[in-house]
CSV table of C-alpha atoms in Angstrom, one decimal:
chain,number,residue,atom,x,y,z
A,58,UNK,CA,96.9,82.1,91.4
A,59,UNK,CA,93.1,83.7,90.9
A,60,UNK,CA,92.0,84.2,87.5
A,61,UNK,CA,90.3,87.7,86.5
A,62,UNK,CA,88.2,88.7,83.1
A,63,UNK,CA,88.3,91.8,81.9
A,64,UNK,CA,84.8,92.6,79.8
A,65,UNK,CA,85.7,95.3,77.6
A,66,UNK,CA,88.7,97.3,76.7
A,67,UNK,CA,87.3,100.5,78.1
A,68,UNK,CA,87.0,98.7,81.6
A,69,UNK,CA,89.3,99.7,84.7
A,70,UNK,CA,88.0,96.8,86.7
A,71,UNK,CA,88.4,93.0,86.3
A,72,UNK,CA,85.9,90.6,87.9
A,73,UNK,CA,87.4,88.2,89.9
A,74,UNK,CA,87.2,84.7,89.4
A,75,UNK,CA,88.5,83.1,92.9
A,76,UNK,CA,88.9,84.4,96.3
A,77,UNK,CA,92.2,86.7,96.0
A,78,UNK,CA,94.1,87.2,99.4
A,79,UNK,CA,96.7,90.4,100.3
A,80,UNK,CA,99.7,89.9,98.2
A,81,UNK,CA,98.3,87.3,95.6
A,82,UNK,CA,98.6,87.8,91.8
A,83,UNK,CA,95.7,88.0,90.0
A,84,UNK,CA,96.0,86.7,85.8
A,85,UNK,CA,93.7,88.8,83.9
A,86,UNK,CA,92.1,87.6,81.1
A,87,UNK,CA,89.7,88.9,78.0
A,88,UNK,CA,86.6,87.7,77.0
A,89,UNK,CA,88.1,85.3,74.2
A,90,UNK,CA,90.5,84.1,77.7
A,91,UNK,CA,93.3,86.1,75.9
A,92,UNK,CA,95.9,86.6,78.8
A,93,UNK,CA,96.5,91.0,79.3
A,94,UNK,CA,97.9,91.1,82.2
A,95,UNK,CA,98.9,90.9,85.8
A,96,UNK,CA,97.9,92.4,89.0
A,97,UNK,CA,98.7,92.0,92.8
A,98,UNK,CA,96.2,92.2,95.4
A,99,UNK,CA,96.3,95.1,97.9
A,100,UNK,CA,93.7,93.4,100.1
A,101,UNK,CA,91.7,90.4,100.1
A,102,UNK,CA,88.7,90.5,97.0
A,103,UNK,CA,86.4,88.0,97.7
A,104,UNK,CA,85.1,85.6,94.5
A,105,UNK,CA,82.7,87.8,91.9
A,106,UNK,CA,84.3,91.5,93.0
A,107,UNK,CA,86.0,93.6,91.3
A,108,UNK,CA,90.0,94.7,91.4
A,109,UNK,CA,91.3,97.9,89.8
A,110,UNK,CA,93.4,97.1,86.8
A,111,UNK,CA,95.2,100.6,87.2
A,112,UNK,CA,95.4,103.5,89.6
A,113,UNK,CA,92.0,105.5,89.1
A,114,UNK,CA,91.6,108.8,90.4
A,115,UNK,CA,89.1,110.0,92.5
A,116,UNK,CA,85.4,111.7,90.6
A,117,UNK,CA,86.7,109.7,87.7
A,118,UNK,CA,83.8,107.5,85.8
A,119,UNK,CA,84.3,103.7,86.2
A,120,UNK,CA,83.4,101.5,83.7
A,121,UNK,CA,82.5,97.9,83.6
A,122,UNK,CA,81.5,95.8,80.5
A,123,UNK,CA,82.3,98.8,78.7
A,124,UNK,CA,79.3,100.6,80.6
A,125,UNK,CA,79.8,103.3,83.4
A,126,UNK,CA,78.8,102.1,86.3
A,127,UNK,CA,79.7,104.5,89.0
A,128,UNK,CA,81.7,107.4,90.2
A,129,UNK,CA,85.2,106.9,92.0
A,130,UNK,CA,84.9,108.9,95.7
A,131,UNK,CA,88.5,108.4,96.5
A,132,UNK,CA,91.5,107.2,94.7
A,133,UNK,CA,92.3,103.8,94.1
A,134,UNK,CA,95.6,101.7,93.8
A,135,UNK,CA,96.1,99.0,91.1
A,136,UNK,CA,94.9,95.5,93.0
A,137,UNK,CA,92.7,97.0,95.1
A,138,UNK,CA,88.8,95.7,95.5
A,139,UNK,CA,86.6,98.1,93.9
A,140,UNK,CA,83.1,98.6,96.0
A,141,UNK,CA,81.5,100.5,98.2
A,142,UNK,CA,84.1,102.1,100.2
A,143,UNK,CA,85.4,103.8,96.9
A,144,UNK,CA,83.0,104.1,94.3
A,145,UNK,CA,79.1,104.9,94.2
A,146,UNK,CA,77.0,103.9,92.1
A,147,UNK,CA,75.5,105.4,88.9
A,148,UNK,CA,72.1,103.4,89.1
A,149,UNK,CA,70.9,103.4,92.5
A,150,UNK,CA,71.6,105.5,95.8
A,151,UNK,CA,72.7,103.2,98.5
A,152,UNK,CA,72.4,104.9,102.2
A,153,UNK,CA,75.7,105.6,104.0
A,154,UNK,CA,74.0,103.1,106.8
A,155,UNK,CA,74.1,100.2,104.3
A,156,UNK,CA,77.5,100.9,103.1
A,157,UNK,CA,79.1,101.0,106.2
A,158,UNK,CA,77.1,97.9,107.0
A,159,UNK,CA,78.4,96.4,103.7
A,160,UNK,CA,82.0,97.3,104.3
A,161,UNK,CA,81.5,95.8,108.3
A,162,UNK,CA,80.0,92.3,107.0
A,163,UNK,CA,82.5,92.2,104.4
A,164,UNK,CA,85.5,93.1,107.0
A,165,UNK,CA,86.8,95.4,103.9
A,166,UNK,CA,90.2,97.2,105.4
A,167,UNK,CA,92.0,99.7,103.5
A,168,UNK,CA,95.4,99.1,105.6
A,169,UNK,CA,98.1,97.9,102.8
């Protein structure tokens, strides 16, 4: 089982703390390594990413560390990886090119 932490009680997201597969549960933790919850992997979320701890809707503000940290451009499932292919960020303007690039190396798929 891969270990999450959760920064702040406003976050949406956990960072994950292991490489997750599709289908794994993922323990997520607080700061002070309180235990808050659990939450199952849609898709494989690769050590140091982020899963969504809840269903967030799309144009909704993410926060991370208690901080926004982007804008959601489509919905998003509970487990899911949180990154490029679903959020943008709030601090710098990555090009469609490198996204798509990023979601290629990465081999992010959004079949569940």
């Amino acid at each position: 089982m891969v270990k999450a932490i959760r920064l702040n009680v406003r976050d949406q997201v956990a960072t994950v703390l292991g490489d997750a597969t599709s289908g794994e549960d993922i323990k997520v933790y607080s700061q002070d390594m309180e235990k808050l919850t659990e939450v199952k992997a849609l898709q494989k979320i690769p050590f140091g990413n982020k899963v969504a701890l809840e269903d967030i809707e799309k144009d909704i503000t993410l926060y991370k560390g208690g901080y926004p940290i982007g804008y959601v451009v489509k919905n998003i499932k509970a487990g899911d990886l949180v990154h490029v292919q679903n959020v943008r960020s709030s601090h710098i303007d990555i090009p469609e090119g490198i996204i798509g690039e990023i979601i290629k190396q990465m081999d992010i798929r959004e079949e569940i």
